[in-house]
C-alpha cells in the first residue's frame, strides 16, 4: 500500500484523493466473489462433464468418488464406454442432420422475409404502412404456448403434421428480425438510394446491391438468433411431429432420456455431445449474442 | 404491476439516455424530403411485406383467433366435425373450478412459480450485475459463464438438474449428506418440487437478466455516484438513492419480460416433474398441454390458452410502453 504505484496523480502532479477510486481490497473481494459466482453457474455444466467421463460406480454413490491422478486412465476408459453407449442408443446423426437442416432453412427464410419487409417498412412509401407495421409488431405479443393448440389442429387439417414444413414455415419470419433490420435501414443516408435511382435501380436492386450488403452485421445477429432458437426448440417439434426421422436434437435427447432413464453417465454423455455445438457457437460468436440478447423473441423459444 | 406502471411517467424520462438494443434511428424531416421518391413509392412494397405478413397471418394471427373459437367447443379430437358448441362452457368449468385439477389450483401454482421466479431472478440478476459490471477481462468472463447457462438448451439443462436432484445419488443430496442433514426427495416431494424447479429456472434464466442490468448500469451516471461518495454516502446509500432510481425502468423491463417467459414455461415442468407430484407443479402453461394433448380436452386447453394470451397481452402492452420510454 505504501508503494508509490498505488497513489494516483493528476496532470499537475497532485495526488488524487483516494476515495475517488475504489480501494484495492474491495476490488479483490469483488473479483473473488465474481469468480465464485461464475463457478457456481458453471458447476452444473462441469458436473455433467465429470459424470460423463466417470464410471457408474464412481458417481452412483454419495459423496461421488474423485480419483487421484494415478488412476486417470479410469476416466478415459469410462468416457469411451459412456459416449459409445449413448451414441449407439439413438439415431443421433439423423437428429443432428434434421436439426441443422431445419435451422438453416429457418435462418434463410427469416433473413429473406426480414430483409424484404424491413426494407419496405424502412425506406418505401405505401398506403397502410403504419397499420401493417403495427400488425407485425403485435405478433410479438402472442406467445408460442397459445399458438400450439390451434396450430396443431390446423397442421393436421392441412396435412402438415409430422413434416419438416411444420417445423420450418411457422418460424420463417421474425418480428425481432424485421424490427432490427428496419432500424438499420432507417439509419442509412438517403443519398445512396438517390444515387442508385439515378443508375436506374428499382427497389429490388437497391435492396440486393446497396442496402443488403451493408446490413450483413445485422443479418448475422438476426440469423444467429434464429439459428439458436431453432436449435434449442423442443416444445414445438415435440408436439408437431411423431417420427424419429424428422425430429431434431432436443426432442431426441428427451426421447433418449425417457428410454434410458437410469443411465445417468450415458445421459450426461448425450447432454455433452448434443450441447457442445451450441456452446461452441456461442463462444465463437459471443459479441453478436450480447447485442441480440435484448430481444424477447428468438433465442428464448423453449 | 399497476403501481410500477403508474410510477413510470415521473421516473423514466430522466434516464432516457439508456436503452436496451440498437440505437434508435432519427427519422427527421430531412429523410422525408428524400428525392429517391419514385422508385421507393412503387407498389412492389406490398410484394416485399407480403411473405412476412403471410407467415404471421397463417401461423400466428389466424391461429390466435382460431384458439378463441376452439375454446367455445367441446372439441372432438378424433373427428372435429363432431365437436359440440358449448359457448362459454369451458370458461364456466374453469371459473367454477370443476375441472381436474381445478383452474384455481393451477392458477395458484402459476402465481407461486411466476412470482418466486421473477422476484428471486430479478434480485439475483441485479446483485450479479452490480458485481460484474466493470469492464475487466475477469468480469467479462463471469458474465459469459452466467450467459452460458442461459444459452444452453432447455432440455439438456433440465436433464442436468434432473441428475443433480436425483434422490439417491444426486449432487443436491450429496451436499446435504456432507452437512449431515437429512436428504430430500427434491422432485418427488410436493413440498420441495416447485422450489427445485424455481432453483433450476433461476439458474437457467438469470444470465440474460444480468446482461440487461449490466446494460442499464452502463447508462447510469457515474458523476452522480462519485458526487454521492464525495458527500460521504456509504455504498448502500449510494446504491439505493443514486443508482437504483436510475435503474427503475430496467427493473420494470426485467420484471415484465421474465413474468411473460415464466408464464409460458413448459420444458422444465415436463422434464423435471411432469406437473407432479399430485398437481403441485401443474401451472396453467403446463396444464394447457396436458389438457389439450394428453387428456384430449382440446376445448378446455384452448380456453386456458386464451387466459394465458390475455394475461400476456396485458404484460406485453406494459412492456411496450416501458421499451418505448427506454428507447427515447
Coordinates of C-alpha atoms in Angstrom, one line a residue:
Chain A
X1 CA 0.0 0.0 0.0
X2 CA 2.9 2.3 0.7
X3 CA 4.4 1.9 -2.8
X4 CA 4.0 4.9 -5.0
X5 CA 2.4 3.0 -7.8
X6 CA -0.9 2.8 -5.9
X7 CA -1.1 6.6 -5.5
X8 CA -2.6 8.3 -8.5
X9 CA -1.6 11.8 -9.5
X10 CA -3.4 14.1 -11.8
X11 CA -1.8 16.1 -14.6
X12 CA -0.4 18.8 -12.3
X13 CA 1.1 16.1 -10.0
X14 CA -1.4 16.5 -7.2
X15 CA -2.4 13.3 -5.5
X16 CA -6.0 12.3 -6.4
X17 CA -7.9 11.7 -3.2
X18 CA -8.1 8.0 -2.5
X19 CA -11.9 7.9 -2.0
X20 CA -12.5 8.8 -5.6
X21 CA -11.1 5.4 -6.6
X22 CA -12.5 2.1 -5.3
X23 CA -9.9 0.9 -2.8
X24 CA -8.0 -2.1 -3.9
X25 CA -9.0 -4.6 -1.2
X26 CA -12.7 -4.1 -2.2
X27 CA -11.8 -4.9 -5.8
X28 CA -10.1 -8.0 -4.7
X29 CA -13.1 -9.1 -2.8
X30 CA -15.4 -8.3 -5.8
X31 CA -13.1 -10.3 -8.0
X32 CA -13.2 -13.3 -5.7
X33 CA -17.0 -13.1 -5.4
X34 CA -17.3 -12.9 -9.2
X35 CA -15.2 -16.0 -9.7
X36 CA -17.2 -17.8 -7.1
X37 CA -20.5 -16.8 -8.7
X38 CA -19.2 -17.8 -12.2
X39 CA -18.1 -21.2 -10.8
X40 CA -21.5 -21.7 -9.2
X41 CA -23.2 -21.1 -12.5
X42 CA -20.7 -23.3 -14.4
X43 CA -20.8 -26.0 -11.8
X44 CA -23.9 -28.0 -13.1
X45 CA -22.3 -28.0 -16.6
X46 CA -18.9 -29.1 -15.3
X47 CA -20.6 -31.7 -13.1
X48 CA -22.3 -33.2 -16.2
X49 CA -19.0 -33.2 -18.0
X50 CA -17.5 -35.1 -15.0
X51 CA -20.3 -37.5 -14.8
X52 CA -20.0 -38.3 -18.5
X53 CA -16.4 -39.4 -18.0
X54 CA -17.0 -41.4 -14.8
X55 CA -17.9 -45.0 -14.3
X56 CA -21.3 -45.6 -12.7
X57 CA -19.6 -47.0 -9.6
X58 CA -17.9 -43.6 -9.1
X59 CA -20.9 -41.4 -9.3
X60 CA -23.7 -43.6 -8.1
X61 CA -22.5 -43.0 -4.6
X62 CA -22.6 -40.2 -2.1
X63 CA -20.3 -38.4 -2.0
X64 CA -19.0 -39.1 -5.5
X65 CA -15.5 -40.5 -5.9
X66 CA -12.8 -38.4 -7.3
X67 CA -9.8 -40.5 -8.5
X68 CA -6.2 -39.5 -7.8
X69 CA -4.0 -38.6 -10.9
X70 CA -2.5 -42.1 -11.0
X71 CA -5.9 -43.6 -11.8
X72 CA -7.0 -41.1 -14.5
X73 CA -6.8 -43.9 -17.1
X74 CA -10.0 -44.9 -15.5
X75 CA -11.7 -41.8 -16.7
X76 CA -10.6 -42.4 -20.3
X77 CA -12.0 -45.9 -20.2
X78 CA -15.3 -44.8 -18.6
X79 CA -15.7 -41.9 -21.0
X80 CA -15.2 -44.2 -24.0
X81 CA -17.8 -46.6 -22.7
X82 CA -20.3 -43.9 -21.8
X83 CA -20.1 -42.0 -25.0
X84 CA -20.1 -45.1 -27.2
X85 CA -23.2 -46.5 -25.3
X86 CA -25.1 -43.2 -25.5
X87 CA -24.2 -42.7 -29.2
X88 CA -25.4 -46.2 -30.1
X89 CA -28.7 -45.9 -28.2
X90 CA -30.4 -43.4 -30.5
X91 CA -30.2 -42.2 -34.2
X92 CA -28.1 -39.1 -33.3
X93 CA -26.7 -38.5 -36.8
X94 CA -30.2 -38.3 -38.0
X95 CA -31.2 -35.9 -35.2
X96 CA -28.2 -33.7 -35.9
X97 CA -28.9 -33.6 -39.6
X98 CA -32.5 -32.8 -39.0
X99 CA -31.6 -30.0 -36.6
X100 CA -29.1 -28.4 -38.9
X101 CA -31.4 -28.7 -41.9
X102 CA -34.3 -27.1 -40.1
X103 CA -32.2 -24.4 -38.5
X104 CA -30.6 -23.5 -41.8
X105 CA -34.0 -23.3 -43.6
X106 CA -35.4 -21.2 -40.7
X107 CA -32.4 -18.8 -40.9
X108 CA -32.6 -18.5 -44.7
X109 CA -36.4 -17.8 -44.6
X110 CA -36.1 -15.4 -41.7
X111 CA -33.4 -13.4 -43.4
X112 CA -35.3 -13.3 -46.7
X113 CA -38.7 -12.3 -45.3
X114 CA -36.9 -10.0 -42.8
X115 CA -34.8 -8.1 -45.4
X116 CA -37.8 -7.6 -47.7
X117 CA -40.3 -6.5 -45.1
X118 CA -37.8 -4.4 -43.2
X119 CA -36.6 -2.6 -46.4
X120 CA -40.2 -1.8 -47.3
X121 CA -41.1 -0.6 -43.9
X122 CA -38.0 1.5 -43.5
X123 CA -37.5 3.0 -47.0
X124 CA -40.6 2.6 -49.1
X125 CA -43.8 4.6 -49.0
X126 CA -47.1 2.7 -49.4
X127 CA -50.6 3.1 -48.2
X128 CA -51.2 1.1 -44.9
X129 CA -47.5 1.0 -44.0
X130 CA -48.1 2.1 -40.4
X131 CA -51.0 -0.3 -39.9
X132 CA -49.1 -3.2 -41.3
X133 CA -46.1 -2.5 -39.2
X134 CA -48.2 -2.3 -36.1
X135 CA -49.8 -5.6 -37.1
X136 CA -46.3 -7.2 -37.4
X137 CA -45.2 -5.8 -34.1
X138 CA -48.4 -7.1 -32.4
X139 CA -47.4 -10.6 -33.4
X140 CA -44.8 -10.4 -30.8
X141 CA -47.5 -10.4 -28.1
X142 CA -48.7 -13.9 -28.9
X143 CA -46.7 -16.5 -27.1
X144 CA -45.9 -19.9 -28.6
X145 CA -47.8 -21.6 -25.9
X146 CA -51.0 -20.0 -27.1
X147 CA -50.3 -21.0 -30.7
X148 CA -49.5 -24.6 -30.1
X149 CA -53.1 -26.0 -29.8
X150 CA -54.6 -24.2 -32.8
X151 CA -51.6 -24.8 -35.0
X152 CA -51.6 -28.5 -34.1
X153 CA -55.2 -28.7 -35.2
X154 CA -54.6 -26.6 -38.3
X155 CA -51.4 -28.6 -39.2
X156 CA -53.4 -31.8 -39.1
X157 CA -56.1 -30.3 -41.3
X158 CA -53.5 -29.1 -43.8
X159 CA -51.6 -32.4 -43.8
X160 CA -48.5 -30.7 -42.3
X161 CA -48.5 -32.7 -39.0
X162 CA -45.2 -34.7 -38.7
X163 CA -43.4 -32.9 -41.6
X164 CA -40.3 -30.7 -41.9
X165 CA -42.5 -27.9 -43.2
X166 CA -44.4 -27.5 -39.9
X167 CA -41.0 -27.2 -38.1
X168 CA -39.8 -24.6 -40.6
X169 CA -42.5 -22.4 -42.1
X170 CA -44.1 -21.0 -38.9
X171 CA -40.6 -19.8 -37.8
X172 CA -39.8 -18.3 -41.2
X173 CA -40.4 -14.7 -40.2
X174 CA -39.2 -12.9 -37.0
X175 CA -40.6 -9.7 -35.6
X176 CA -37.3 -9.2 -33.9
X177 CA -35.5 -9.6 -37.2
X178 CA -37.8 -7.2 -39.1
X179 CA -37.6 -4.7 -36.3
X180 CA -33.7 -4.7 -36.1
X181 CA -33.2 -4.7 -39.9
X182 CA -35.7 -1.9 -40.3
X183 CA -33.9 0.1 -37.6
X184 CA -30.7 -0.4 -39.5
X185 CA -32.1 0.5 -42.9
X186 CA -33.5 3.7 -41.4
X187 CA -30.1 4.8 -40.4
X188 CA -28.7 4.7 -44.0
X189 CA -28.4 8.1 -45.7
X190 CA -31.0 8.8 -48.3
X191 CA -28.3 9.8 -50.8
X192 CA -27.2 6.3 -51.5
X193 CA -30.7 5.4 -52.7
X194 CA -30.9 8.6 -54.7
X195 CA -27.6 7.6 -56.4
X196 CA -28.9 4.1 -57.0
X197 CA -32.1 5.6 -58.6
X198 CA -30.1 7.7 -60.9
X199 CA -28.4 4.5 -62.0
X200 CA -31.9 3.2 -62.8
X201 CA -32.2 0.8 -59.9
X202 CA -35.6 -0.3 -58.6
X203 CA -36.3 -1.3 -55.1
X204 CA -35.2 -4.9 -55.7
X205 CA -31.7 -3.8 -56.9
X206 CA -31.5 -1.2 -54.1
X207 CA -32.0 -3.9 -51.5
X208 CA -29.9 -6.5 -53.2
X209 CA -26.9 -4.3 -54.2
X210 CA -27.0 -1.3 -51.9
X211 CA -28.8 -1.9 -48.6
X212 CA -28.4 -5.6 -48.2
X213 CA -24.6 -5.8 -48.3
X214 CA -24.4 -3.0 -45.7
X215 CA -26.8 -4.9 -43.4
X216 CA -24.6 -8.0 -43.1
X217 CA -23.6 -7.5 -39.4
X218 CA -27.3 -7.0 -38.5
X219 CA -28.1 -10.1 -40.6
X220 CA -25.6 -12.1 -38.7
X221 CA -27.2 -11.1 -35.4
X222 CA -30.7 -11.9 -36.7
X223 CA -29.6 -15.1 -38.3
X224 CA -27.8 -16.3 -35.2
X225 CA -30.8 -15.6 -33.1
X226 CA -33.0 -17.6 -35.4
X227 CA -30.4 -20.4 -35.5
X228 CA -30.2 -20.7 -31.8
X229 CA -33.9 -20.5 -31.4
X230 CA -34.4 -23.3 -33.9
X231 CA -31.6 -25.4 -32.5
X232 CA -32.8 -25.1 -28.9
X233 CA -36.5 -25.6 -29.7
X234 CA -38.2 -28.5 -28.0
X235 CA -41.9 -27.9 -27.3
X236 CA -43.0 -27.2 -30.9
X237 CA -41.3 -30.1 -32.7
X238 CA -42.2 -32.4 -29.8
X239 CA -45.9 -31.8 -30.3
X240 CA -45.9 -31.2 -34.0
X241 CA -44.0 -34.4 -35.0
X242 CA -44.0 -38.0 -34.1
X243 CA -41.4 -39.8 -36.3
X244 CA -37.8 -40.0 -35.3
X245 CA -36.7 -39.5 -38.9
X246 CA -38.0 -35.9 -38.7
X247 CA -37.2 -34.9 -35.2
X248 CA -34.5 -32.5 -34.0
X249 CA -31.8 -33.0 -31.4
X250 CA -33.6 -31.7 -28.3
X251 CA -36.6 -33.9 -28.9
X252 CA -34.1 -36.8 -29.5
X253 CA -32.4 -36.1 -26.2
X254 CA -35.7 -36.1 -24.3
X255 CA -36.6 -39.4 -26.0
X256 CA -33.2 -40.9 -25.2
X257 CA -33.7 -39.9 -21.5
X258 CA -37.2 -41.3 -21.3
X259 CA -35.9 -44.6 -22.7
X260 CA -32.7 -44.8 -20.7
X261 CA -33.9 -43.2 -17.5
X262 CA -31.3 -44.7 -15.1
X263 CA -28.2 -44.5 -17.2
X264 CA -27.0 -41.2 -15.8
X265 CA -23.5 -41.5 -17.1
X266 CA -24.7 -42.2 -20.6
X267 CA -27.3 -39.4 -20.4
X268 CA -24.6 -37.0 -19.3
X269 CA -22.5 -38.0 -22.3
X270 CA -25.6 -37.4 -24.6
X271 CA -26.1 -34.0 -22.9
X272 CA -22.5 -33.1 -23.6
X273 CA -22.4 -34.1 -27.2
X274 CA -25.7 -32.5 -28.0
X275 CA -24.9 -29.3 -26.2
X276 CA -21.3 -28.7 -27.3
X277 CA -22.2 -27.4 -30.7
X278 CA -24.4 -24.7 -29.3
X279 CA -21.8 -23.7 -26.6
X280 CA -19.0 -23.5 -29.2
X281 CA -21.2 -21.4 -31.5
X282 CA -21.9 -19.1 -28.6
X283 CA -18.3 -18.8 -27.5
X284 CA -17.1 -18.0 -31.0
X285 CA -19.8 -15.5 -31.9
X286 CA -20.4 -14.1 -28.4
X287 CA -20.3 -10.5 -29.3
X288 CA -23.3 -10.9 -31.6
X289 CA -25.4 -12.6 -28.9
X290 CA -24.7 -9.9 -26.4
X291 CA -26.3 -7.5 -28.8
X292 CA -29.1 -9.9 -29.6
X293 CA -29.8 -10.7 -26.0
X294 CA -32.1 -7.8 -25.7
X295 CA -34.7 -9.4 -27.9
X296 CA -37.5 -11.2 -26.2
X297 CA -38.1 -13.1 -29.3
X298 CA -35.9 -15.7 -30.9
X299 CA -33.4 -17.4 -28.6
X300 CA -35.9 -18.0 -25.9
X301 CA -38.1 -20.4 -27.6
X302 CA -38.2 -23.3 -25.1
Chain B
X1 CA -48.0 -4.1 -12.0
X2 CA -50.3 -1.1 -11.9
X3 CA -48.1 0.6 -9.3
X4 CA -44.9 0.2 -11.3
X5 CA -46.7 1.4 -14.4
X6 CA -48.2 4.5 -12.7
X7 CA -44.8 5.5 -11.3
X8 CA -43.2 5.4 -14.8
X9 CA -44.0 8.8 -16.0
X10 CA -42.0 10.5 -13.3
X11 CA -39.1 8.2 -13.1
X12 CA -38.5 7.3 -16.7
X13 CA -37.7 10.4 -18.6
X14 CA -34.6 11.1 -16.5
X15 CA -32.9 8.0 -17.7
X16 CA -33.8 8.5 -21.4
X17 CA -30.2 8.0 -22.4
X18 CA -30.3 4.3 -21.8
X19 CA -32.0 1.8 -23.9
X20 CA -31.6 -1.9 -24.5
X21 CA -31.0 -2.7 -28.1
X22 CA -29.7 -0.7 -31.0
X23 CA -29.5 3.0 -31.3
X24 CA -32.9 4.3 -32.4
X25 CA -32.8 5.9 -35.8
X26 CA -33.6 9.5 -36.1
X27 CA -36.2 9.9 -38.8
X28 CA -36.2 13.6 -39.3
X29 CA -37.7 15.8 -41.9
X30 CA -34.6 15.6 -43.9
X31 CA -35.4 12.0 -44.6
X32 CA -38.9 12.6 -45.6
X33 CA -37.6 15.1 -48.2
X34 CA -35.6 12.4 -49.9
X35 CA -35.6 12.6 -53.6
X36 CA -35.4 8.8 -54.2
X37 CA -39.1 9.1 -54.2
X38 CA -40.3 7.5 -57.4
X39 CA -38.5 4.2 -57.1
X40 CA -39.4 3.8 -53.4
X41 CA -43.1 4.6 -53.8
X42 CA -43.6 1.6 -56.1
X43 CA -46.4 -0.9 -55.3
X44 CA -43.6 -3.5 -55.2
X45 CA -43.6 -2.6 -51.5
X46 CA -46.6 -4.8 -51.0
X47 CA -44.8 -7.7 -52.5
X48 CA -41.9 -7.0 -50.1
X49 CA -44.0 -7.2 -47.0
X50 CA -46.2 -10.0 -48.3
X51 CA -44.1 -13.0 -47.3
X52 CA -43.6 -11.9 -43.7
X53 CA -47.3 -10.9 -43.4
X54 CA -48.4 -14.2 -44.9
X55 CA -46.3 -16.2 -42.4
X56 CA -47.6 -14.2 -39.5
X57 CA -51.1 -14.4 -40.8
X58 CA -51.2 -18.1 -41.3
X59 CA -49.2 -19.2 -38.3
X60 CA -49.9 -16.5 -35.7
X61 CA -52.8 -14.2 -36.3
X62 CA -55.3 -16.7 -37.7
X63 CA -54.4 -19.4 -35.1
X64 CA -54.8 -16.9 -32.3
X65 CA -58.4 -16.2 -33.5
X66 CA -59.0 -19.9 -34.0
X67 CA -58.0 -20.5 -30.4
X68 CA -60.9 -18.4 -29.3
X69 CA -63.2 -20.4 -31.5
X70 CA -61.9 -23.8 -30.3
X71 CA -62.3 -22.7 -26.7
X72 CA -66.1 -22.4 -27.2
X73 CA -66.4 -26.1 -28.2
X74 CA -66.4 -29.4 -26.5
X75 CA -63.8 -30.3 -29.1
X76 CA -63.7 -33.8 -30.6
X77 CA -60.1 -34.5 -31.4
X78 CA -60.7 -37.7 -33.4
X79 CA -63.4 -36.1 -35.5
X80 CA -63.5 -32.3 -35.3
X81 CA -66.8 -32.3 -37.2
X82 CA -68.4 -34.0 -34.2
X83 CA -67.3 -31.1 -31.9
X84 CA -70.2 -29.6 -29.9
X85 CA -70.6 -25.9 -29.5
X86 CA -70.9 -25.1 -25.8
X87 CA -70.4 -21.4 -25.8
X88 CA -68.7 -20.3 -22.6
X89 CA -69.0 -23.8 -21.1
X90 CA -65.2 -24.3 -20.9
X91 CA -64.9 -21.0 -19.2
X92 CA -67.7 -21.8 -16.8
X93 CA -65.9 -25.0 -15.9
X94 CA -62.8 -23.1 -15.4
X95 CA -64.1 -20.4 -13.1
X96 CA -66.3 -22.8 -11.1
X97 CA -63.2 -24.9 -10.5
X98 CA -64.9 -28.1 -11.6
X99 CA -62.0 -29.3 -13.8
X100 CA -59.4 -31.7 -12.6
X101 CA -57.1 -30.2 -11.4
X102 CA -59.2 -27.2 -10.8
X103 CA -58.3 -24.0 -12.6
X104 CA -57.8 -22.1 -9.4
X105 CA -55.3 -24.7 -8.2
X106 CA -53.3 -24.3 -11.4
X107 CA -53.7 -20.6 -11.2
X108 CA -52.3 -20.6 -7.7
X109 CA -49.4 -22.8 -8.7
X110 CA -48.7 -20.5 -11.7
X111 CA -48.7 -17.4 -9.4
X112 CA -46.3 -19.2 -7.0
X113 CA -43.9 -20.0 -9.8
X114 CA -44.1 -16.7 -11.6
X115 CA -43.8 -14.5 -8.5
X116 CA -40.9 -16.5 -6.9
X117 CA -39.1 -16.9 -10.2
X118 CA -39.4 -13.2 -11.1
X119 CA -38.6 -11.9 -7.6
X120 CA -35.6 -14.1 -7.0
X121 CA -34.4 -13.8 -10.6
X122 CA -34.6 -10.0 -10.6
X123 CA -32.9 -9.5 -7.3
X124 CA -30.2 -12.1 -8.1
X125 CA -29.6 -10.6 -11.5
X126 CA -29.3 -7.1 -10.1
X127 CA -26.8 -8.3 -7.5
X128 CA -24.7 -10.2 -10.0
X129 CA -24.9 -7.2 -12.4
X130 CA -23.5 -4.9 -9.8
X131 CA -20.8 -7.5 -9.1
X132 CA -19.7 -7.9 -12.7
X133 CA -20.5 -4.5 -14.2
X134 CA -16.9 -3.5 -14.6
X135 CA -15.1 -4.0 -17.9
X136 CA -12.2 -6.1 -16.8
X137 CA -11.5 -9.5 -18.5
X138 CA -12.3 -11.4 -15.4
X139 CA -15.7 -9.7 -15.1
X140 CA -16.4 -10.3 -18.8
X141 CA -15.6 -14.0 -18.3
X142 CA -18.0 -14.1 -15.3
X143 CA -20.8 -12.6 -17.4
X144 CA -20.1 -15.2 -20.1
X145 CA -20.5 -18.0 -17.6
X146 CA -23.8 -16.7 -16.4
X147 CA -25.0 -16.4 -20.0
X148 CA -23.7 -19.8 -20.9
X149 CA -26.4 -21.3 -18.6
X150 CA -29.0 -19.3 -20.5
X151 CA -27.8 -20.2 -23.9
X152 CA -27.7 -23.9 -23.2
X153 CA -30.9 -25.7 -24.4
X154 CA -33.8 -26.2 -22.1
X155 CA -34.0 -30.0 -22.3
X156 CA -30.3 -30.5 -21.9
X157 CA -30.1 -28.2 -18.8
X158 CA -33.2 -29.7 -17.3
X159 CA -31.7 -33.1 -17.6
X160 CA -28.6 -31.9 -15.9
X161 CA -30.7 -30.8 -12.9
X162 CA -32.7 -34.0 -13.0
X163 CA -29.5 -35.7 -12.3
X164 CA -28.5 -33.2 -9.6
X165 CA -31.9 -33.6 -7.9
X166 CA -31.8 -37.4 -8.1
X167 CA -32.9 -38.6 -4.7
X168 CA -30.3 -41.4 -4.3
X169 CA -27.1 -40.2 -6.0
X170 CA -27.8 -36.5 -6.9
X171 CA -25.4 -33.8 -6.0
X172 CA -28.0 -31.8 -4.1
X173 CA -28.4 -34.6 -1.6
X174 CA -24.6 -35.1 -1.7
X175 CA -24.3 -31.7 -0.3
X176 CA -26.9 -32.3 2.3
X177 CA -25.3 -35.5 3.5
X178 CA -21.9 -33.8 3.7
X179 CA -23.6 -31.3 6.1
X180 CA -25.1 -34.2 8.0
X181 CA -28.6 -33.0 7.0
X182 CA -31.4 -35.4 6.1
X183 CA -31.7 -36.0 2.4
X184 CA -34.7 -34.7 0.4
X185 CA -36.6 -36.2 -2.4
X186 CA -36.3 -32.9 -4.3
X187 CA -38.6 -33.5 -7.2
X188 CA -40.8 -36.3 -5.7
X189 CA -41.9 -34.4 -2.6
X190 CA -44.7 -31.9 -3.2
X191 CA -43.2 -29.6 -0.6
X192 CA -39.9 -29.2 -2.5
X193 CA -40.8 -29.9 -6.1
X194 CA -41.7 -26.3 -7.0
X195 CA -38.8 -25.0 -5.1
X196 CA -36.4 -27.2 -7.1
X197 CA -37.9 -26.1 -10.3
X198 CA -37.5 -22.5 -9.3
X199 CA -33.8 -23.1 -8.5
X200 CA -33.4 -24.6 -12.0
X201 CA -35.3 -21.8 -13.7
X202 CA -33.4 -19.0 -12.0
X203 CA -30.1 -20.7 -12.8
X204 CA -31.1 -21.1 -16.4
X205 CA -32.5 -17.6 -17.0
X206 CA -30.7 -15.2 -14.8
X207 CA -27.7 -14.7 -17.2
X208 CA -29.9 -12.9 -19.6
X209 CA -31.4 -10.6 -17.0
X210 CA -27.8 -9.9 -15.7
X211 CA -27.0 -8.7 -19.2
X212 CA -30.0 -6.3 -19.3
X213 CA -28.9 -4.9 -15.9
X214 CA -25.3 -4.5 -17.0
X215 CA -26.6 -2.6 -20.0
X216 CA -28.7 -0.5 -17.7
X217 CA -25.8 0.2 -15.3
X218 CA -23.7 1.5 -18.2
X219 CA -26.2 4.2 -18.7
X220 CA -26.3 5.4 -15.1
X221 CA -24.5 8.5 -14.3
X222 CA -21.0 7.9 -12.8
X223 CA -20.8 11.5 -11.9
X224 CA -23.8 11.3 -9.6
X225 CA -22.4 8.3 -7.9
X226 CA -19.0 10.0 -7.4
X227 CA -20.7 13.1 -6.1
X228 CA -22.6 11.0 -3.6
X229 CA -19.4 9.3 -2.5
X230 CA -17.6 12.6 -2.1
X231 CA -20.5 13.7 0.1
X232 CA -19.9 10.8 2.3
X233 CA -22.5 8.4 1.2
X234 CA -21.8 4.7 2.1
X235 CA -22.1 2.2 -0.7
X236 CA -25.6 1.2 0.3
X237 CA -26.8 4.8 0.3
X238 CA -25.1 5.4 -3.0
X239 CA -26.8 2.4 -4.5
X240 CA -30.3 2.9 -3.0
X241 CA -30.6 6.6 -3.5
X242 CA -28.5 7.2 -6.6
X243 CA -28.1 4.1 -8.8
X244 CA -31.3 2.2 -8.2
X245 CA -33.6 5.1 -9.0
X246 CA -31.9 5.4 -12.4
X247 CA -32.3 1.7 -12.9
X248 CA -36.0 1.6 -12.3
X249 CA -37.0 1.3 -16.0
X250 CA -34.7 -1.6 -16.4
X251 CA -36.1 -3.3 -13.3
X252 CA -39.6 -2.8 -14.7
X253 CA -38.5 -4.2 -18.1
X254 CA -36.9 -7.3 -16.5
X255 CA -39.9 -7.9 -14.2
X256 CA -42.3 -7.9 -17.2
X257 CA -40.2 -10.0 -19.6
X258 CA -39.4 -12.6 -17.0
X259 CA -43.1 -12.7 -16.0
X260 CA -44.1 -13.3 -19.6
X261 CA -41.5 -16.1 -20.1
X262 CA -42.3 -17.7 -16.7
X263 CA -45.9 -17.8 -17.6
X264 CA -45.1 -19.8 -20.7
X265 CA -42.6 -22.1 -19.0
X266 CA -43.1 -25.7 -20.0
X267 CA -39.9 -27.7 -20.7
X268 CA -38.6 -27.7 -17.1
X269 CA -42.0 -28.9 -15.8
X270 CA -42.2 -31.6 -18.5
X271 CA -38.7 -32.9 -17.9
X272 CA -38.3 -32.5 -14.1
X273 CA -41.7 -33.2 -12.6
X274 CA -44.4 -33.8 -15.2
X275 CA -46.6 -31.5 -13.3
X276 CA -46.4 -33.6 -10.1
X277 CA -46.3 -34.9 -7.5
X278 CA -50.0 -34.6 -7.4
X279 CA -50.6 -31.3 -9.1
X280 CA -48.1 -29.4 -7.1
X281 CA -46.2 -28.2 -10.2
X282 CA -49.1 -28.0 -12.6
X283 CA -49.0 -24.4 -13.9
X284 CA -51.5 -23.1 -16.4
X285 CA -48.8 -23.3 -19.1
X286 CA -48.2 -27.0 -18.3
X287 CA -51.9 -27.9 -17.9
X288 CA -52.6 -26.4 -21.3
X289 CA -50.6 -29.0 -23.0
X290 CA -51.7 -31.7 -20.6
X291 CA -55.4 -31.0 -21.2
X292 CA -55.1 -30.5 -25.0
X293 CA -52.6 -33.2 -26.0
X294 CA -52.6 -35.8 -23.3
X295 CA -56.2 -35.8 -21.9
X296 CA -57.9 -34.8 -25.1
X297 CA -59.7 -31.9 -23.6
X298 CA -58.8 -29.7 -26.5
X299 CA -61.6 -27.1 -25.9
X300 CA -60.6 -26.6 -22.3
X301 CA -56.9 -26.5 -23.3
X302 CA -57.8 -23.7 -25.8
X303 CA -59.7 -21.8 -23.1
X304 CA -56.5 -22.0 -20.9
X305 CA -54.6 -20.7 -23.9
X306 CA -57.0 -17.8 -24.2
X307 CA -56.5 -16.9 -20.5
X308 CA -52.7 -17.1 -20.9
X309 CA -53.0 -14.9 -24.0
X310 CA -54.9 -12.2 -22.3
X311 CA -52.5 -12.1 -19.3
X312 CA -49.6 -12.0 -21.7
X313 CA -51.3 -9.2 -23.8
X314 CA -51.6 -7.0 -20.7
X315 CA -48.0 -7.6 -19.7
X316 CA -46.8 -7.0 -23.3
X317 CA -48.6 -3.7 -23.5
X318 CA -46.9 -2.6 -20.3
X319 CA -43.6 -3.8 -21.7
X320 CA -44.0 -1.9 -24.9
X321 CA -44.7 1.2 -23.0
X322 CA -41.6 0.7 -21.0
X323 CA -39.5 -0.1 -24.1
X324 CA -40.8 3.0 -25.8
X325 CA -39.6 5.0 -22.8
X326 CA -36.3 3.3 -22.7
X327 CA -35.6 3.9 -26.4
X328 CA -36.1 7.7 -26.1

